[in-house]
Amino acid sequence: DADVTQTPRNRITKTGKRIMLECSQTKGHDRMYWYRQDPGLGLRLIYYSFDVKDINKGEISDGYSVSRQAQAKFSLSLESAIPNQTALYFCATSTWGSGREDTQYFGPGTRLTVL
Amino acid sequence: SQQGEEDPQALSIQEGENATMNCSYKTSINNLQWYRQNSGRGLVHLILIRSNEREKHSGRLRVTLDTSKKSSSLLITASRAADTASYFCSSNGNQGGKLIFGQGTELSVKP
């Protein structure tokens, strides 16, 4: 079984709809991240969480919100989706210490299309 | 702006040749990491080099780090068609924390 899973893997929705992307991990990591990837722009950080009670905005948090329901779960919501949120979304996990130094482990991605 | 910037943006070589990709960053770092991404898939960690290291090897990969120039390079020797992918560098600061990724180098290895 994959260590970092994302659901759904693909989603097509309409402008104005609320969407939730979910991420679960079995790696026991304390840190979790949400990125979006657009062609030619690389990965951009949306939100990150260093533990259950710690949530931080990334570079492009406007239009997004997150919830860290447990150490293993980190959800990303688009309250009112718009077409320029069409992208590939990745969840990642990491931990610090014991020489691991924030090596990140990525989920398989969610391809979101907003019409 | 991005912490890591890769150069070139795209690289096309023949199988068996070496591929070199460069990365520049802007602030002081704790470590620098390289990742690989096959089309449409999640990134996979390749190698990490710490700020007090200058060179590191892993199989056909060789990474160098020059903190005075705030730059790193990734060399893939004896490339294979299966090395075709995008390669990203990322770094974080002295207190750990979020990684900032560059835009990536798209490598194409032709058989």
Short mmCIF file of C-alpha atoms in Angstrom, two decimals:
data_model
loop_
_atom_site.label_atom_id
_atom_site.label_comp_id
_atom_site.label_asym_id
_atom_site.label_seq_id
_atom_site.Cartn_x
_atom_site.Cartn_y
_atom_site.Cartn_z
CA ASP A 1 0.00 0.00 0.00
CA ALA A 2 1.15 3.52 -0.77
CA ASP A 3 2.48 5.55 2.15
CA VAL A 4 0.80 8.78 1.01
CA THR A 5 -2.59 8.55 -0.62
CA GLN A 6 -4.77 11.21 -2.18
CA THR A 7 -8.45 11.14 -3.03
CA PRO A 8 -9.89 11.70 -5.51
CA ARG A 9 -7.27 11.12 -8.19
CA ASN A 10 -9.23 13.04 -10.78
CA ARG A 11 -12.07 15.50 -10.39
CA ILE A 12 -14.00 17.67 -12.80
CA THR A 13 -16.21 20.31 -11.25
CA LYS A 14 -17.96 23.55 -12.10
CA THR A 15 -17.21 27.11 -11.13
CA GLY A 16 -18.56 27.98 -7.71
CA LYS A 17 -18.65 24.44 -6.34
CA ARG A 18 -17.00 23.49 -3.06
CA ILE A 19 -14.34 20.84 -3.43
CA MET A 20 -12.35 18.88 -0.86
CA LEU A 21 -9.17 17.01 -1.61
CA GLU A 22 -8.03 14.53 0.98
CA CYS A 23 -4.61 13.25 1.92
CA SER A 24 -3.73 10.39 4.23
CA GLN A 25 -0.35 9.04 5.24
CA THR A 26 0.90 5.97 7.04
CA LYS A 27 4.49 7.17 7.42
CA GLY A 28 3.94 8.59 10.90
CA HIS A 29 5.29 11.95 9.80
CA ASP A 30 4.36 15.08 11.69
CA ARG A 31 4.65 17.49 8.76
CA MET A 32 2.26 17.67 5.83
CA TYR A 33 2.02 19.93 2.80
CA TRP A 34 -0.24 20.84 -0.09
CA TYR A 35 1.22 21.98 -3.41
CA ARG A 36 -0.21 22.81 -6.78
CA GLN A 37 1.62 22.29 -10.03
CA ASP A 38 0.94 24.21 -13.21
CA PRO A 39 2.84 23.77 -16.48
CA GLY A 40 5.97 25.91 -16.50
CA LEU A 41 5.52 27.06 -12.90
CA GLY A 42 6.88 24.13 -10.97
CA LEU A 43 5.43 23.36 -7.55
CA ARG A 44 3.96 26.10 -5.43
CA LEU A 45 3.18 25.67 -1.77
CA ILE A 46 -0.42 26.30 -0.74
CA TYR A 47 -0.48 25.37 2.96
CA TYR A 48 1.66 23.39 5.34
CA SER A 49 1.27 21.94 8.81
CA PHE A 50 4.05 20.93 11.19
CA ASP A 51 1.71 19.20 13.60
CA VAL A 52 -2.01 18.88 14.27
CA LYS A 53 -2.29 22.29 15.92
CA ASP A 54 -0.02 24.11 13.50
CA ILE A 55 -1.29 25.41 10.14
CA ASN A 56 0.62 27.86 7.97
CA LYS A 57 -0.05 29.64 4.72
CA GLY A 58 2.25 29.03 1.79
CA GLU A 59 2.90 31.13 -1.28
CA ILE A 60 -0.57 30.89 -2.80
CA SER A 61 -3.16 30.27 -0.06
CA ASP A 62 -5.87 32.64 -1.34
CA GLY A 63 -8.98 30.71 -2.34
CA TYR A 64 -7.94 27.64 -0.35
CA SER A 65 -8.38 26.38 3.20
CA VAL A 66 -7.08 23.32 5.01
CA SER A 67 -7.90 21.09 7.92
CA ARG A 68 -5.53 18.83 9.83
CA GLN A 69 -7.97 16.34 11.27
CA ALA A 70 -5.30 14.06 12.70
CA GLN A 71 -1.60 13.53 12.36
CA ALA A 72 -2.27 11.26 9.40
CA LYS A 73 -4.86 13.40 7.57
CA PHE A 74 -4.63 16.78 5.89
CA SER A 75 -7.46 18.06 3.69
CA LEU A 76 -7.47 20.90 1.20
CA SER A 77 -10.70 22.73 0.38
CA LEU A 78 -11.65 25.06 -2.40
CA GLU A 79 -14.64 26.92 -1.02
CA SER A 80 -15.79 28.23 -4.38
CA ALA A 81 -13.80 26.76 -7.22
CA ILE A 82 -12.74 28.93 -10.16
CA PRO A 83 -11.21 27.91 -13.51
CA ASN A 84 -7.71 29.15 -12.68
CA GLN A 85 -7.59 26.59 -9.88
CA THR A 86 -7.40 23.92 -12.53
CA ALA A 87 -4.10 22.20 -11.75
CA LEU A 88 -2.39 19.10 -10.45
CA TYR A 89 -2.44 19.02 -6.64
CA PHE A 90 0.06 17.15 -4.53
CA CYS A 91 0.15 16.28 -0.88
CA ALA A 92 3.49 15.56 0.75
CA THR A 93 4.78 14.57 4.18
CA SER A 94 8.09 14.90 5.96
CA THR A 95 9.70 14.78 9.34
CA TRP A 96 12.63 16.56 10.90
CA GLY A 97 15.37 15.01 12.91
CA SER A 98 17.15 11.68 12.95
CA GLY A 99 18.95 12.78 9.81
CA ARG A 100 15.83 12.93 7.69
CA GLU A 101 15.84 16.69 7.43
CA ASP A 102 12.54 17.25 5.74
CA THR A 103 12.93 14.81 2.87
CA GLN A 104 9.46 14.93 1.38
CA TYR A 105 7.31 11.99 0.33
CA PHE A 106 4.68 12.80 -2.24
CA GLY A 107 1.27 11.41 -2.96
CA PRO A 108 0.27 10.45 -6.52
CA GLY A 109 -1.53 13.73 -7.14
CA THR A 110 -5.09 14.88 -7.84
CA ARG A 111 -5.88 16.30 -11.24
CA LEU A 112 -8.56 18.95 -10.75
CA THR A 113 -10.41 20.61 -13.61
CA VAL A 114 -12.75 23.51 -12.94
CA LEU A 115 -15.08 24.31 -15.81
CA SER B 1 9.84 34.19 -6.01
CA GLN B 2 11.18 30.69 -6.07
CA GLN B 3 14.03 29.75 -3.77
CA GLY B 4 15.40 27.26 -6.29
CA GLU B 5 15.87 27.97 -9.96
CA GLU B 6 16.95 25.19 -12.30
CA ASP B 7 18.92 25.59 -15.47
CA PRO B 8 18.42 24.62 -18.23
CA GLN B 9 14.64 24.42 -18.37
CA ALA B 10 14.89 21.60 -20.91
CA LEU B 11 17.68 19.24 -21.90
CA SER B 12 17.71 16.63 -24.64
CA ILE B 13 20.53 14.09 -24.91
CA GLN B 14 21.30 10.68 -26.35
CA GLU B 15 21.37 7.54 -24.26
CA GLY B 16 24.80 6.99 -22.76
CA GLU B 17 25.64 10.69 -22.52
CA ASN B 18 25.91 12.57 -19.24
CA ALA B 19 23.27 15.06 -18.18
CA THR B 20 24.06 18.06 -16.01
CA MET B 21 21.45 20.26 -14.39
CA ASN B 22 22.08 23.33 -12.30
CA CYS B 23 20.20 24.95 -9.48
CA SER B 24 20.58 28.33 -7.83
CA TYR B 25 19.03 29.45 -4.58
CA LYS B 26 18.73 32.73 -2.77
CA THR B 27 19.01 32.37 1.00
CA SER B 28 21.17 30.37 3.37
CA ILE B 29 20.22 26.72 3.55
CA ASN B 30 20.40 23.74 5.83
CA ASN B 31 20.34 21.29 2.97
CA LEU B 32 19.50 21.04 -0.69
CA GLN B 33 17.54 18.18 -2.19
CA TRP B 34 16.94 16.90 -5.69
CA TYR B 35 13.73 15.24 -6.78
CA ARG B 36 12.57 13.50 -9.91
CA GLN B 37 9.08 13.57 -11.40
CA ASN B 38 7.80 11.30 -14.10
CA SER B 39 5.07 12.89 -16.16
CA GLY B 40 1.94 13.58 -14.11
CA ARG B 41 3.19 11.70 -11.05
CA GLY B 42 4.37 12.66 -7.60
CA LEU B 43 7.93 13.72 -6.98
CA VAL B 44 10.42 11.17 -5.76
CA HIS B 45 13.38 12.10 -3.59
CA LEU B 46 16.76 11.37 -5.19
CA ILE B 47 19.48 12.79 -3.01
CA LEU B 48 20.12 15.27 -0.20
CA ILE B 49 23.29 17.27 0.32
CA ARG B 50 23.89 19.18 3.54
CA SER B 51 25.25 22.71 3.64
CA ASN B 52 28.59 21.50 5.04
CA GLU B 53 29.06 19.00 2.20
CA ARG B 54 30.52 19.80 -1.20
CA GLU B 55 29.86 16.63 -3.15
CA LYS B 56 27.76 13.53 -2.82
CA HIS B 57 27.29 10.40 -4.90
CA SER B 58 24.48 7.92 -5.22
CA GLY B 59 24.75 5.35 -7.98
CA ARG B 60 24.87 7.26 -11.28
CA LEU B 61 24.02 10.54 -9.55
CA ARG B 62 26.57 13.09 -8.46
CA VAL B 63 25.54 16.26 -6.67
CA THR B 64 27.74 19.22 -5.88
CA LEU B 65 27.03 22.19 -3.68
CA ASP B 66 28.76 25.57 -3.69
CA THR B 67 27.37 27.64 -0.84
CA SER B 68 29.51 30.65 -1.75
CA LYS B 69 27.75 30.80 -5.12
CA LYS B 70 24.44 29.52 -3.77
CA SER B 71 24.35 26.86 -6.44
CA SER B 72 24.17 23.12 -6.90
CA SER B 73 24.49 20.76 -9.81
CA LEU B 74 23.10 17.30 -10.50
CA LEU B 75 25.03 15.06 -12.85
CA ILE B 76 23.49 11.87 -14.20
CA THR B 77 26.13 9.71 -15.81
CA ALA B 78 25.58 7.18 -18.60
CA SER B 79 21.99 8.28 -19.04
CA ARG B 80 19.23 5.89 -19.98
CA ALA B 81 15.89 6.42 -21.68
CA ALA B 82 14.28 5.65 -18.31
CA ASP B 83 15.94 8.78 -16.88
CA THR B 84 13.54 10.87 -18.94
CA ALA B 85 11.70 12.98 -16.38
CA SER B 86 11.62 16.41 -14.79
CA TYR B 87 14.17 17.15 -12.09
CA PHE B 88 13.65 19.65 -9.30
CA CYS B 89 15.90 21.09 -6.66
CA SER B 90 14.59 22.30 -3.34
CA SER B 91 16.04 23.73 -0.20
CA ASN B 92 15.13 24.72 3.30
CA GLY B 93 16.60 27.07 5.81
CA ASN B 94 18.62 26.58 8.95
CA GLN B 95 15.64 25.84 11.13
CA GLY B 96 14.12 23.35 8.79
CA GLY B 97 10.67 23.99 7.60
CA LYS B 98 9.03 24.15 4.25
CA LEU B 99 10.92 23.29 1.11
CA ILE B 100 10.81 25.69 -1.77
CA PHE B 101 10.97 24.11 -5.21
CA GLY B 102 12.30 25.47 -8.45
CA GLN B 103 10.55 25.16 -11.79
CA GLY B 104 12.45 22.07 -12.81
CA THR B 105 14.57 20.82 -15.69
CA GLU B 106 12.82 18.61 -18.20
CA LEU B 107 15.26 15.92 -19.29
CA SER B 108 14.69 13.86 -22.41
CA VAL B 109 17.00 10.92 -23.07
CA LYS B 110 16.67 9.50 -26.55
CA PRO B 111 17.48 5.85 -27.22
#
